Amino acid sequence: SSRSSSKAALHRGRMRLSLQEHLWAFYHERVNISPEEQQAARHAALDICAELRAFIHTKVPDMPLRDMYLSGSLYHDLQVVSADHAQLMVPLILEKSLWSFIPGEETIMNVPGFWLVRRENLEYFPRTSSYWDRCLIGGYLSPKSVLEAFEKLVTGCMNWPAIGSVLGYVVRPAVPSHMEALALSLEVQYDSERWLHVDFLPLLVSEDAVSLIAKPHRERENLWRQSFWSAETTKLLALDRDDNGCRCVCMKIAKAVCKLNPALTPLNASHLANAVLLLSESERDWSREALAERFTQLIRALVGHLEAGRLPCALDPKVNLLCELTPREVDELGYTLYCSLSDPESLLRT
Ligand code: GDP
């Protein structure tokens, strides 16, 4: 039986080798985006950003904003499959004395990772003292209302057909997906077969450097979402740089799998980045040779998180990144991934 077990080990070795080969092939053929394509998409995003910046400065010069900037996976070679989206970050300026940031766990809703932004001193500085008072709902700055204000400007006042034809693009406001019903995005066709979504993402930064984005909680529209994106991205890239690791490759393969498989779309980049960061705390070997093992482990870890209904944010463990998914979505994701464990390669056949 020692012979049959060594045969089994050999067989497992071959299986592992072939998963390893499949993963790298999938990565090169489907996941990774050529530098030229990334460059073309960044170029189009920059053109759109310049138009928006100029328009907003002339049309609403008194709107208190810091400089807008482009951001996202496209700028760190972390985008997958096709270079098709970028975020345009729009930092709002809030008067320190008039606004306060209240963490979600200190509100009746008790949701860590989300915040309320309350208007203060209304008795001395009545409504309209701040530009952003126009976006108040029940005494709080509403991310939904901020998005709607920008929507009026960006889709209502800008002549995108004319701007697009000058730039040589077809530009139109995009219909938000059901996952992000509250979102403002422009669809830019910058080539006969290339499209890019530029998402408009208003942002607040507190005095303690907490950054909040106007991507409201799925059910509680008054809550701002805390962004850990920069810290997560920086950490992943730094870990890989230190040991020449394959964490980003592993995450990108998982992102592509979720992008290409409709049953897995509720899992987003933040779920996957955090699952990889958590796995990095216990696993030291992220050499290229270990990719298949780490990938399988990542899927198993995700199944575990889904079973527990809890995927903690690696940078703030009280935040549960699954908190907005319905129990049914969590079950279905867990089931799909669980079924793939016996044959992880099946995830690559999309
Ligand atoms: P990808 O969109 O799946 O390729 O992954 P990203 O890493 O680019 O994640 C983008 C998502 O993270 C966006 O949908 C944003 O809503 C969200 N996000 C939160 N904070 C930030 C931020 O500071 N910058 C960007 N670009 N996105 C952020």
PDB file of N, CA, C and O in Angstrom, residues 100-118 140 210-212 217 220 222-228 316 318-320 323:
ATOM      1  N   SER A 100     -19.304  66.659  11.237  1.00  0.00           N
ATOM      2  CA  SER A 100     -18.562  65.658  12.008  1.00  0.00           C
ATOM      3  C   SER A 100     -18.831  64.268  11.461  1.00  0.00           C
ATOM      4  O   SER A 100     -19.888  63.996  10.887  1.00  0.00           O
ATOM      5  N   PHE A 101     -17.836  63.419  11.637  1.00  0.00           N
ATOM      6  CA  PHE A 101     -17.876  62.063  11.086  1.00  0.00           C
ATOM      7  C   PHE A 101     -18.217  61.090  12.208  1.00  0.00           C
ATOM      8  O   PHE A 101     -17.495  61.019  13.200  1.00  0.00           O
ATOM      9  N   ILE A 102     -19.288  60.334  12.038  1.00  0.00           N
ATOM     10  CA  ILE A 102     -19.703  59.401  13.085  1.00  0.00           C
ATOM     11  C   ILE A 102     -19.578  57.962  12.581  1.00  0.00           C
ATOM     12  O   ILE A 102     -20.227  57.583  11.605  1.00  0.00           O
ATOM     13  N   PRO A 103     -18.715  57.176  13.266  1.00  0.00           N
ATOM     14  CA  PRO A 103     -18.533  55.792  12.806  1.00  0.00           C
ATOM     15  C   PRO A 103     -19.824  54.995  12.921  1.00  0.00           C
ATOM     16  O   PRO A 103     -20.586  55.169  13.880  1.00  0.00           O
ATOM     17  N   GLY A 104     -20.052  54.127  11.942  1.00  0.00           N
ATOM     18  CA  GLY A 104     -21.276  53.335  11.867  1.00  0.00           C
ATOM     19  C   GLY A 104     -21.600  52.539  13.121  1.00  0.00           C
ATOM     20  O   GLY A 104     -22.771  52.350  13.463  1.00  0.00           O
ATOM     21  N   GLU A 105     -20.541  52.073  13.823  1.00  0.00           N
ATOM     22  CA  GLU A 105     -20.817  51.259  15.017  1.00  0.00           C
ATOM     23  C   GLU A 105     -21.350  52.108  16.163  1.00  0.00           C
ATOM     24  O   GLU A 105     -21.868  51.595  17.135  1.00  0.00           O
ATOM     25  N   GLU A 106     -21.202  53.437  16.054  1.00  0.00           N
ATOM     26  CA  GLU A 106     -21.739  54.303  17.111  1.00  0.00           C
ATOM     27  C   GLU A 106     -23.120  54.831  16.755  1.00  0.00           C
ATOM     28  O   GLU A 106     -23.643  55.717  17.406  1.00  0.00           O
ATOM     29  N   THR A 107     -23.701  54.311  15.692  1.00  0.00           N
ATOM     30  CA  THR A 107     -25.057  54.721  15.334  1.00  0.00           C
ATOM     31  C   THR A 107     -26.003  53.562  15.600  1.00  0.00           C
ATOM     32  O   THR A 107     -25.562  52.427  15.830  1.00  0.00           O
ATOM     33  N   ILE A 108     -27.267  53.861  15.533  1.00  0.00           N
ATOM     34  CA  ILE A 108     -28.280  52.839  15.798  1.00  0.00           C
ATOM     35  C   ILE A 108     -28.193  51.699  14.782  1.00  0.00           C
ATOM     36  O   ILE A 108     -28.558  50.562  15.046  1.00  0.00           O
ATOM     37  N   MET A 109     -27.606  51.994  13.603  1.00  0.00           N
ATOM     38  CA  MET A 109     -27.515  50.961  12.557  1.00  0.00           C
ATOM     39  C   MET A 109     -26.394  49.968  12.828  1.00  0.00           C
ATOM     40  O   MET A 109     -26.419  48.850  12.337  1.00  0.00           O
ATOM     41  N   ASN A 110     -25.409  50.402  13.626  1.00  0.00           N
ATOM     42  CA  ASN A 110     -24.310  49.536  14.036  1.00  0.00           C
ATOM     43  C   ASN A 110     -23.642  48.779  12.879  1.00  0.00           C
ATOM     44  O   ASN A 110     -23.592  47.556  12.879  1.00  0.00           O
ATOM     45  N   VAL A 111     -23.149  49.543  11.898  1.00  0.00           N
ATOM     46  CA  VAL A 111     -22.400  48.915  10.806  1.00  0.00           C
ATOM     47  C   VAL A 111     -20.992  49.471  10.696  1.00  0.00           C
ATOM     48  O   VAL A 111     -20.790  50.544  10.134  1.00  0.00           O
ATOM     49  N   PRO A 112     -20.011  48.745  11.236  1.00  0.00           N
ATOM     50  CA  PRO A 112     -18.628  49.183  11.083  1.00  0.00           C
ATOM     51  C   PRO A 112     -18.261  49.264   9.608  1.00  0.00           C
ATOM     52  O   PRO A 112     -18.728  48.462   8.802  1.00  0.00           O
ATOM     53  N   GLY A 113     -17.420  50.240   9.275  1.00  0.00           N
ATOM     54  CA  GLY A 113     -17.002  50.387   7.880  1.00  0.00           C
ATOM     55  C   GLY A 113     -17.849  51.393   7.120  1.00  0.00           C
ATOM     56  O   GLY A 113     -17.565  51.706   5.969  1.00  0.00           O
ATOM     57  N   PHE A 114     -18.901  51.881   7.790  1.00  0.00           N
ATOM     58  CA  PHE A 114     -19.734  52.921   7.175  1.00  0.00           C
ATOM     59  C   PHE A 114     -19.846  54.081   8.160  1.00  0.00           C
ATOM     60  O   PHE A 114     -19.703  53.877   9.364  1.00  0.00           O
ATOM     61  N   TRP A 115     -20.090  55.268   7.655  1.00  0.00           N
ATOM     62  CA  TRP A 115     -20.097  56.452   8.512  1.00  0.00           C
ATOM     63  C   TRP A 115     -21.273  57.365   8.164  1.00  0.00           C
ATOM     64  O   TRP A 115     -21.731  57.408   7.010  1.00  0.00           O
ATOM     65  N   LEU A 116     -21.709  58.112   9.188  1.00  0.00           N
ATOM     66  CA  LEU A 116     -22.642  59.206   8.958  1.00  0.00           C
ATOM     67  C   LEU A 116     -21.843  60.504   9.011  1.00  0.00           C
ATOM     68  O   LEU A 116     -20.873  60.604   9.766  1.00  0.00           O
ATOM     69  N   VAL A 117     -22.241  61.464   8.211  1.00  0.00           N
ATOM     70  CA  VAL A 117     -21.585  62.769   8.251  1.00  0.00           C
ATOM     71  C   VAL A 117     -22.637  63.790   8.684  1.00  0.00           C
ATOM     72  O   VAL A 117     -23.579  64.090   7.944  1.00  0.00           O
ATOM     73  N   ARG A 118     -22.491  64.248   9.933  1.00  0.00           N
ATOM     74  CA  ARG A 118     -23.547  65.075  10.522  1.00  0.00           C
ATOM     75  C   ARG A 118     -23.218  66.562  10.411  1.00  0.00           C
ATOM     76  O   ARG A 118     -22.077  66.978  10.583  1.00  0.00           O
ATOM     77  N   TYR A 140     -28.027  65.095   7.936  1.00  0.00           N
ATOM     78  CA  TYR A 140     -26.795  64.399   7.547  1.00  0.00           C
ATOM     79  C   TYR A 140     -26.485  64.628   6.074  1.00  0.00           C
ATOM     80  O   TYR A 140     -27.396  64.721   5.243  1.00  0.00           O
ATOM     81  N   VAL A 210      -9.509  59.438   7.652  1.00  0.00           N
ATOM     82  CA  VAL A 210     -10.424  58.388   7.220  1.00  0.00           C
ATOM     83  C   VAL A 210     -10.994  58.841   5.886  1.00  0.00           C
ATOM     84  O   VAL A 210     -11.426  59.991   5.761  1.00  0.00           O
ATOM     85  N   SER A 211     -10.950  57.970   4.878  1.00  0.00           N
ATOM     86  CA  SER A 211     -11.569  58.431   3.632  1.00  0.00           C
ATOM     87  C   SER A 211     -12.861  57.687   3.358  1.00  0.00           C
ATOM     88  O   SER A 211     -12.974  56.484   3.542  1.00  0.00           O
ATOM     89  N   LEU A 212     -13.845  58.487   2.963  1.00  0.00           N
ATOM     90  CA  LEU A 212     -15.201  57.979   2.762  1.00  0.00           C
ATOM     91  C   LEU A 212     -15.616  58.239   1.332  1.00  0.00           C
ATOM     92  O   LEU A 212     -15.396  59.336   0.806  1.00  0.00           O
ATOM     93  N   HIS A 217     -24.100  52.442   1.336  1.00  0.00           N
ATOM     94  CA  HIS A 217     -24.464  51.099   1.770  1.00  0.00           C
ATOM     95  C   HIS A 217     -25.664  50.653   0.938  1.00  0.00           C
ATOM     96  O   HIS A 217     -26.544  51.443   0.632  1.00  0.00           O
ATOM     97  N   ARG A 220     -28.771  51.175   3.214  1.00  0.00           N
ATOM     98  CA  ARG A 220     -28.859  52.390   4.011  1.00  0.00           C
ATOM     99  C   ARG A 220     -28.165  53.510   3.274  1.00  0.00           C
ATOM    100  O   ARG A 220     -26.976  53.735   3.401  1.00  0.00           O
ATOM    101  N   ASN A 222     -27.974  56.592   3.456  1.00  0.00           N
ATOM    102  CA  ASN A 222     -27.401  57.768   4.086  1.00  0.00           C
ATOM    103  C   ASN A 222     -25.977  57.553   4.573  1.00  0.00           C
ATOM    104  O   ASN A 222     -25.328  58.473   5.041  1.00  0.00           O
ATOM    105  N   LEU A 223     -25.519  56.302   4.485  1.00  0.00           N
ATOM    106  CA  LEU A 223     -24.206  55.973   5.022  1.00  0.00           C
ATOM    107  C   LEU A 223     -23.123  56.080   3.957  1.00  0.00           C
ATOM    108  O   LEU A 223     -23.266  55.569   2.852  1.00  0.00           O
ATOM    109  N   TRP A 224     -22.035  56.729   4.333  1.00  0.00           N
ATOM    110  CA  TRP A 224     -20.850  56.792   3.474  1.00  0.00           C
ATOM    111  C   TRP A 224     -20.006  55.556   3.718  1.00  0.00           C
ATOM    112  O   TRP A 224     -19.928  55.055   4.841  1.00  0.00           O
ATOM    113  N   ARG A 225     -19.337  55.090   2.683  1.00  0.00           N
ATOM    114  CA  ARG A 225     -18.527  53.883   2.782  1.00  0.00           C
ATOM    115  C   ARG A 225     -17.061  54.252   3.051  1.00  0.00           C
ATOM    116  O   ARG A 225     -16.490  55.061   2.330  1.00  0.00           O
ATOM    117  N   GLN A 226     -16.500  53.655   4.092  1.00  0.00           N
ATOM    118  CA  GLN A 226     -15.078  53.893   4.335  1.00  0.00           C
ATOM    119  C   GLN A 226     -14.264  53.177   3.270  1.00  0.00           C
ATOM    120  O   GLN A 226     -14.537  52.031   2.927  1.00  0.00           O
ATOM    121  N   SER A 227     -13.258  53.863   2.753  1.00  0.00           N
ATOM    122  CA  SER A 227     -12.430  53.265   1.712  1.00  0.00           C
ATOM    123  C   SER A 227     -11.105  52.793   2.295  1.00  0.00           C
ATOM    124  O   SER A 227     -10.377  53.573   2.903  1.00  0.00           O
ATOM    125  N   PHE A 228     -10.817  51.517   2.111  1.00  0.00           N
ATOM    126  CA  PHE A 228      -9.520  50.977   2.517  1.00  0.00           C
ATOM    127  C   PHE A 228      -8.678  50.680   1.275  1.00  0.00           C
ATOM    128  O   PHE A 228      -7.636  50.062   1.362  1.00  0.00           O
ATOM    129  N   ASP A 316      -8.936  46.410   9.182  1.00  0.00           N
ATOM    130  CA  ASP A 316      -9.828  46.792  10.279  1.00  0.00           C
ATOM    131  C   ASP A 316     -10.814  45.648  10.504  1.00  0.00           C
ATOM    132  O   ASP A 316     -11.904  45.623   9.941  1.00  0.00           O
ATOM    133  N   LYS A 318     -12.959  44.728  12.490  1.00  0.00           N
ATOM    134  CA  LYS A 318     -14.363  44.819  12.895  1.00  0.00           C
ATOM    135  C   LYS A 318     -15.289  45.016  11.685  1.00  0.00           C
ATOM    136  O   LYS A 318     -16.500  44.857  11.793  1.00  0.00           O
ATOM    137  N   VAL A 319     -14.695  45.330  10.546  1.00  0.00           N
ATOM    138  CA  VAL A 319     -15.500  45.499   9.334  1.00  0.00           C
ATOM    139  C   VAL A 319     -15.707  44.140   8.667  1.00  0.00           C
ATOM    140  O   VAL A 319     -14.751  43.445   8.355  1.00  0.00           O
ATOM    141  N   ASN A 320     -16.964  43.773   8.494  1.00  0.00           N
ATOM    142  CA  ASN A 320     -17.279  42.519   7.792  1.00  0.00           C
ATOM    143  C   ASN A 320     -17.622  42.832   6.343  1.00  0.00           C
ATOM    144  O   ASN A 320     -18.654  43.425   6.049  1.00  0.00           O
ATOM    145  N   CYS A 323     -21.087  42.045   4.806  1.00  0.00           N
ATOM    146  CA  CYS A 323     -22.299  42.511   5.494  1.00  0.00           C
ATOM    147  C   CYS A 323     -23.402  42.992   4.558  1.00  0.00           C
ATOM    148  O   CYS A 323     -24.559  43.028   4.948  1.00  0.00           O
TER     149      CYS A 323
END
